[in-house]
Coordinates of C-alpha atoms and ligand atoms in Angstrom, one line a residue:
X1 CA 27.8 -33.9 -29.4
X2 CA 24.4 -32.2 -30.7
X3 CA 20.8 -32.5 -30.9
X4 CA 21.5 -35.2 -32.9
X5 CA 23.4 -37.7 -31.4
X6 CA 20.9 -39.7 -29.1
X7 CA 23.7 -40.8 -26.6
X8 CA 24.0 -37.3 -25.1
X9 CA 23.2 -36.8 -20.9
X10 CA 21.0 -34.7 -20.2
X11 CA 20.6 -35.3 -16.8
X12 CA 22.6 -33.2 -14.6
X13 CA 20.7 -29.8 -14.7
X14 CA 21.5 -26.8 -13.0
X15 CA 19.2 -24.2 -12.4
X16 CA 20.4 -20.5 -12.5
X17 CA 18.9 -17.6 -10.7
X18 CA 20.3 -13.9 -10.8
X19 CA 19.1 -12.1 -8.4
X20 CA 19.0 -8.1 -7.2
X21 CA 17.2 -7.3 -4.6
X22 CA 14.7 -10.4 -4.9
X23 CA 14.0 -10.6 -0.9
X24 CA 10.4 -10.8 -1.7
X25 CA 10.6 -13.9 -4.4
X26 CA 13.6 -16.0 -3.7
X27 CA 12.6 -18.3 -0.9
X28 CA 9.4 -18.9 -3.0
X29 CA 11.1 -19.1 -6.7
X30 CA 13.9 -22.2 -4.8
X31 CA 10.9 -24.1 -3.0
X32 CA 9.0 -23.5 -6.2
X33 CA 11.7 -25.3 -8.4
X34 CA 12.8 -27.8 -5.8
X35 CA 9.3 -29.2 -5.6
X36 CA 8.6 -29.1 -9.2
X37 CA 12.1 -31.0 -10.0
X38 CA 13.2 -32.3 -7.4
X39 CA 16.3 -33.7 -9.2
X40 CA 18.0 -30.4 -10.5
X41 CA 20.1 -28.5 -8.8
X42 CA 19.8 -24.6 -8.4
X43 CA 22.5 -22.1 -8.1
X44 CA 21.2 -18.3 -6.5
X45 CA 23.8 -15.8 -8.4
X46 CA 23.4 -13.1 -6.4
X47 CA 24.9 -9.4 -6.5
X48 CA 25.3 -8.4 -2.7
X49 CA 22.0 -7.1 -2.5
X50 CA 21.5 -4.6 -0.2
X51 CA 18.1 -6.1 0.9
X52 CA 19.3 -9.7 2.3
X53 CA 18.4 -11.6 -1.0
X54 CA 21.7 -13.4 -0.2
X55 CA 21.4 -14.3 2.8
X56 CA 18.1 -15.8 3.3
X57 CA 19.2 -17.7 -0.2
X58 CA 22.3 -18.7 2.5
X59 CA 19.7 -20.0 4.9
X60 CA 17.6 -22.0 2.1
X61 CA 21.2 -23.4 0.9
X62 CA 22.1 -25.1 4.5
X63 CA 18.9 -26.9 4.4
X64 CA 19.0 -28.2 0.9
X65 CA 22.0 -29.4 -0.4
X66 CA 20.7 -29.1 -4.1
X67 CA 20.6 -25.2 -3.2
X68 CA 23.9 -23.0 -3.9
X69 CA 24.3 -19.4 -3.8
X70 CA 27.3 -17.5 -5.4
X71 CA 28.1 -13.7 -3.5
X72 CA 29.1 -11.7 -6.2
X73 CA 31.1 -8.3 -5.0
X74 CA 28.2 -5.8 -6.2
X75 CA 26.0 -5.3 -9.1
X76 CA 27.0 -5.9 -12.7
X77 CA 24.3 -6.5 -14.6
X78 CA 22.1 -9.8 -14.9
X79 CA 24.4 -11.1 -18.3
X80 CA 27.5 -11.1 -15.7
X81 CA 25.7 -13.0 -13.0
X82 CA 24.6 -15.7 -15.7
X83 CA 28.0 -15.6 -17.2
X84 CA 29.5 -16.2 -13.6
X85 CA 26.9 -19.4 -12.8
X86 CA 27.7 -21.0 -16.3
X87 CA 31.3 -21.0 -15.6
X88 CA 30.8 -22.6 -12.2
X89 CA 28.2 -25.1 -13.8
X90 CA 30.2 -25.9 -16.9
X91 CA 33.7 -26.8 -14.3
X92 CA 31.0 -28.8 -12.0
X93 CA 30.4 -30.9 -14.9
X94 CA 26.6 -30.3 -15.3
X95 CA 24.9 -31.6 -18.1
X96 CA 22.6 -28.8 -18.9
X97 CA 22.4 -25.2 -17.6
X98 CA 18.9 -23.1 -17.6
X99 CA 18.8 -19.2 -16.8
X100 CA 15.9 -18.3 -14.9
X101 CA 14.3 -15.3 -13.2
X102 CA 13.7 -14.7 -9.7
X103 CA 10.7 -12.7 -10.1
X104 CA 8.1 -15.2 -11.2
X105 CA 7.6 -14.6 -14.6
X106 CA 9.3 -18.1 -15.4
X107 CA 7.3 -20.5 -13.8
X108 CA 9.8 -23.4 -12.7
X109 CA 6.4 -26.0 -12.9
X110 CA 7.2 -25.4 -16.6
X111 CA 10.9 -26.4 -17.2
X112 CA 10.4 -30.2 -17.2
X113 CA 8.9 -28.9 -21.1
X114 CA 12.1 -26.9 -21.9
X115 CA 14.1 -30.4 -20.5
X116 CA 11.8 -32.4 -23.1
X117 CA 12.3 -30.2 -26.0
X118 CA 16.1 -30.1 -25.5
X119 CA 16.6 -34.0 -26.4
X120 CA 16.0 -32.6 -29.4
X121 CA 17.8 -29.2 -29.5
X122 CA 20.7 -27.9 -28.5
X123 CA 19.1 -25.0 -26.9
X124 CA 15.6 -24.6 -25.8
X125 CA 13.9 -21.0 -25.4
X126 CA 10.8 -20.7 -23.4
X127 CA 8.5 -18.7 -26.0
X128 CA 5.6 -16.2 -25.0
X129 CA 4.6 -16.5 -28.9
X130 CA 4.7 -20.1 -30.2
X131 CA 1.3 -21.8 -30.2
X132 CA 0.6 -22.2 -26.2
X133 CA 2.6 -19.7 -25.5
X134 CA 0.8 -16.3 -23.2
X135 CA 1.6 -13.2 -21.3
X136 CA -0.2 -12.5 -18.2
X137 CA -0.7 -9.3 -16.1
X138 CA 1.8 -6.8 -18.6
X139 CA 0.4 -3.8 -19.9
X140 CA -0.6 -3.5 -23.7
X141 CA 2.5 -1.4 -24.1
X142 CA 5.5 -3.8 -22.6
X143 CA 3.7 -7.0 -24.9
X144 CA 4.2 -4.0 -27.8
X145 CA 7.7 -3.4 -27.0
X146 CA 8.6 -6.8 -26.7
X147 CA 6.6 -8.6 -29.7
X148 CA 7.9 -5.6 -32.3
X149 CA 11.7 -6.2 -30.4
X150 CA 10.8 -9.7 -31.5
X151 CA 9.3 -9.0 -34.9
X152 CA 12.6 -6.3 -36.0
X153 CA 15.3 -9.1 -34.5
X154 CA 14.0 -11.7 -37.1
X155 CA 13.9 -9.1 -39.9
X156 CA 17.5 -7.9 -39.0
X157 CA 18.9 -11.3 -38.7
X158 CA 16.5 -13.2 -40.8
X159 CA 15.8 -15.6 -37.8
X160 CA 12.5 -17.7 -37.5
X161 CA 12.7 -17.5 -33.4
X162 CA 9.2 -16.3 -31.8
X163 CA 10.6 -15.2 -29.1
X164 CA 14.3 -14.0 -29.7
X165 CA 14.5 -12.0 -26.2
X166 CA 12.8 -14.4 -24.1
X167 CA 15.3 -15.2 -20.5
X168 CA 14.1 -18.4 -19.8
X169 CA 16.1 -20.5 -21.5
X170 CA 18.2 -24.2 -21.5
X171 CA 21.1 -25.2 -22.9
X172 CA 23.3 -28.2 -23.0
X173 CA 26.6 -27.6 -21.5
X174 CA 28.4 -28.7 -25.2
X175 CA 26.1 -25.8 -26.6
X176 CA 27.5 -22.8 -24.0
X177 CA 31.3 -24.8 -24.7
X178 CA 31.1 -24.2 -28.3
X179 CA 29.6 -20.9 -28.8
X180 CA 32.1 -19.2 -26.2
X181 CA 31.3 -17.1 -23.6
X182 CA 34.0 -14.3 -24.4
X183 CA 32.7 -11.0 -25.7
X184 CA 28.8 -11.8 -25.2
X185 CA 27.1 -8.5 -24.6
X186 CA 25.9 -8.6 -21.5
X187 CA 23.4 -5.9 -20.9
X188 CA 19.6 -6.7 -20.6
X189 CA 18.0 -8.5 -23.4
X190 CA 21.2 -8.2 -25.8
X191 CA 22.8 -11.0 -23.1
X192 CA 19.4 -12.9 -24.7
X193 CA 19.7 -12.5 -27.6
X194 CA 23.5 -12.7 -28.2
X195 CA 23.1 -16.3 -26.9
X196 CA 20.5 -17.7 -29.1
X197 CA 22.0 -15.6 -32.1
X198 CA 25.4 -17.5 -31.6
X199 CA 24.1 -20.4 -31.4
X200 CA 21.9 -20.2 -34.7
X201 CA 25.0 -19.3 -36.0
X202 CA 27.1 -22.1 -35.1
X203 CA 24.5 -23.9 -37.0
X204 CA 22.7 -25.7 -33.9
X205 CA 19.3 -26.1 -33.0
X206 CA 17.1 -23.7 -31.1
X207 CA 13.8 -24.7 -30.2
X208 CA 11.2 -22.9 -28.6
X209 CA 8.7 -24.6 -25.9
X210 CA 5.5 -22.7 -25.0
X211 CA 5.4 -21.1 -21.6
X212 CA 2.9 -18.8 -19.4
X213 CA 5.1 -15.8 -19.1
X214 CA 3.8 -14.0 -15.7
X215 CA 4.5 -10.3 -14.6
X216 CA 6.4 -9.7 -11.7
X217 CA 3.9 -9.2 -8.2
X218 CA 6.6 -8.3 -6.1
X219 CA 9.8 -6.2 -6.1
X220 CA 10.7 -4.2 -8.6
X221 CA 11.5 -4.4 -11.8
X222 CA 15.2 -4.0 -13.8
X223 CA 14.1 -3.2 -17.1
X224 CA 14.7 0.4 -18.3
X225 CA 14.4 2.0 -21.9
X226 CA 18.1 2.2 -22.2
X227 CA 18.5 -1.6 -22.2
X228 CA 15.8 -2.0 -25.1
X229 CA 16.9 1.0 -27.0
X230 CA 20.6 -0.9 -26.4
X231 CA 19.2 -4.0 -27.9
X232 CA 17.4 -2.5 -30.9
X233 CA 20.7 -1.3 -32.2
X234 CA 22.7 -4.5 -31.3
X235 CA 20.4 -6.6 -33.3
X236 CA 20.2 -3.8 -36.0
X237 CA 23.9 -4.0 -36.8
X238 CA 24.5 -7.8 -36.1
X239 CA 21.6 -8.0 -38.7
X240 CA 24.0 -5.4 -41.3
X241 CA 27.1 -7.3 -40.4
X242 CA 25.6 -10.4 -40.9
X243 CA 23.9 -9.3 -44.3
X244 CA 27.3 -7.9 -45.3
X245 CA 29.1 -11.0 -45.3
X246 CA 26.5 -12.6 -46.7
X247 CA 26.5 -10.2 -49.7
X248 CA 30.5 -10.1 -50.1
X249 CA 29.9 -14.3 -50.1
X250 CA 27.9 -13.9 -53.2
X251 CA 29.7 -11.3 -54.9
X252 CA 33.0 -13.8 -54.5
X253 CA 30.8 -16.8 -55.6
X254 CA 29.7 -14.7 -58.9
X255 CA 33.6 -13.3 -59.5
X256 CA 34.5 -17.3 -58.8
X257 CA 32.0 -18.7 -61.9
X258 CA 32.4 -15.4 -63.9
X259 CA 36.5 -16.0 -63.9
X260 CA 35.6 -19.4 -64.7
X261 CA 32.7 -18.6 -67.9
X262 CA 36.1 -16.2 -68.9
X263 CA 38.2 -18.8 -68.8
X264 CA 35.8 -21.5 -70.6
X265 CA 35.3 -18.8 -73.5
X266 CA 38.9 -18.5 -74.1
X267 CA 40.1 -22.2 -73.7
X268 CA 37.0 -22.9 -76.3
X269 CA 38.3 -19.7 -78.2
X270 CA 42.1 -21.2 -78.9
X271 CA 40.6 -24.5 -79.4
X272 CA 38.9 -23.2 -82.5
Ligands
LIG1 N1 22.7 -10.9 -10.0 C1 22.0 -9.9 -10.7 N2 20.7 -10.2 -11.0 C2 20.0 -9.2 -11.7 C3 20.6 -8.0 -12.0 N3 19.6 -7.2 -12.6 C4 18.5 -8.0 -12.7 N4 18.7 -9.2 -12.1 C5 17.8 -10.4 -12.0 O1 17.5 -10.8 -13.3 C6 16.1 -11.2 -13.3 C7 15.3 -10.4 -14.3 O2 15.3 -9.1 -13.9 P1 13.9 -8.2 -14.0 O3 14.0 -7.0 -13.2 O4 12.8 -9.1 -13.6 O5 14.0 -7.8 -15.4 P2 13.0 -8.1 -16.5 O6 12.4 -9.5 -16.3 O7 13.6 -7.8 -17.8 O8 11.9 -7.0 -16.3 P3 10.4 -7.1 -15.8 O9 9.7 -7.9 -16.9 O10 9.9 -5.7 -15.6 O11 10.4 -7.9 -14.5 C8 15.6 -11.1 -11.9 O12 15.8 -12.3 -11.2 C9 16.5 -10.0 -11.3 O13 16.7 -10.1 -9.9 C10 21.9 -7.7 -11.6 O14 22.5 -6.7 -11.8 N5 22.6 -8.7 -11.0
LIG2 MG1 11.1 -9.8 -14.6

């Protein structure tokens, strides 16, 4: 199945939430996207957080039985919390699975436009920088970091995405089953981009839906330079490995059709 076969359901969504230490935001984030779909289900991926995040998501779960939380032994890393809710979505048979963050920055009255753009795709990225798209509250610095990540990841990989990095993002479940979830770097926005890079790769189709990105008003924030220094020299040597095979591709395809141009010469040769 694939963005272009009509007959695919798309119906059973499943909406993950990783959260550390998101006391503040996750009552309001679950209410948020219950209200705004009510159909969907949402699954709180939590890391024992030593500030209750898990429980009061335990208390919003046994009043709501679209609401499940998973209790993960301690904190890995938001890429191994997703990874985790994908699996458990995927053997639950849901139709599509969408990452989103605790925090507020993806607004859950928004995904019903990712759902829309995915009959068409096989994975839909909610984009700060398509036409539509905007960035509220961040300092001029963080939209910096972020568009020239953005602008250096479609050099390197010679990608048209707007918004490679962006974390709020849907996917049909055939789309996670055939790029694999083995191996995927997991760290910070390399988790991001690893996902949309593999699936460009498997030749699919990733689409990009414009969305009001909002900075975080409460808690605090997981981002660190490490993970986007990480990510710039992920995407700097996908980009080389990627270019590489491109480049021994052509050199076979011009050894191919210069053995052949040999071989015409010399059959033409002891014709004459
Ligand atoms: N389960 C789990 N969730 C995490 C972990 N680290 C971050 N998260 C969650 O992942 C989401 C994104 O984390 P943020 O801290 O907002 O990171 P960010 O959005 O890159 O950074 P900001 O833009 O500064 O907010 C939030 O819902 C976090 O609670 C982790 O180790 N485990
Ligand atoms: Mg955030």
């Amino acid at each position: 199945m694939s963005a272009t076969d009509t007959e695919v359901r798309l119906d059973k969504v499943l909406v993950i939430i990783p959260t550390y230490n998101e006391a503040e935001n996750v009552e309001t984030i679950v209410a948020r996207t219950r209200r705004a779909n009510p159909n969907v289900d949402v699954l709180v991926a939590d890391d024992n957080s030593p500030d209750g995040t898990g429980e009061i998501a335990d208390r919003i779960a046994s009043g709501d039985d679209h609401v499940h939380v998973m209790h993960r032994k301690g904190k890995e890393g938001l890429g191994a919390a997703y990874l985790a809710g994908f699996h458990w979505g995927l053997d639950l048979g849901y139709d599509v699975l969408v990452e989103m963050d605790a925090d507020g920055s993806h607004q859950p009255e928004q995904l019903p436009l990712l759902l829309e753009a995915l009959k068409r795709a096989d994975m839909v990225k909610g984009s700060r920088y398509v036409k539509g798209g905007s960035v509220v509250n961040w300092p001029k610095y963080r939209e910096l970091i972020s568009r020239g990540g953005g602008l250096w990841t479609r050099m390197c990989l010679g990608i048209g995405v707007k918004d490679p990095t962006g974390g709020f993002n849907a996917f049909r479940a055939d789309t996670l089953r055939a790029i694999g979830l083995d191996n995927i770097a997991s760290a910070g926005y390399c988790f991001q981009l690893d996902l949309t890079w593999r699936t460009l790769k498997n030749g699919m189709i990733v689409a990009e839906a414009p969305i009001e990105f909002i900075e975080r008003e409460y808690g605090d924030s997981k981002m660190s330079k490490d993970i986007v220094i990480e990510a710039l020299l992920r995407t700097t040597i996908w980009g080389l490995d990627y270019r590489s095979h491109q480049l021994k591709d052509l050199g076979r395809a011009a050894l191919d059709r210069a053995e052949k141009i040999a071989g015409d010469i010399k059959e033409h040769r002891s014709r004459h």
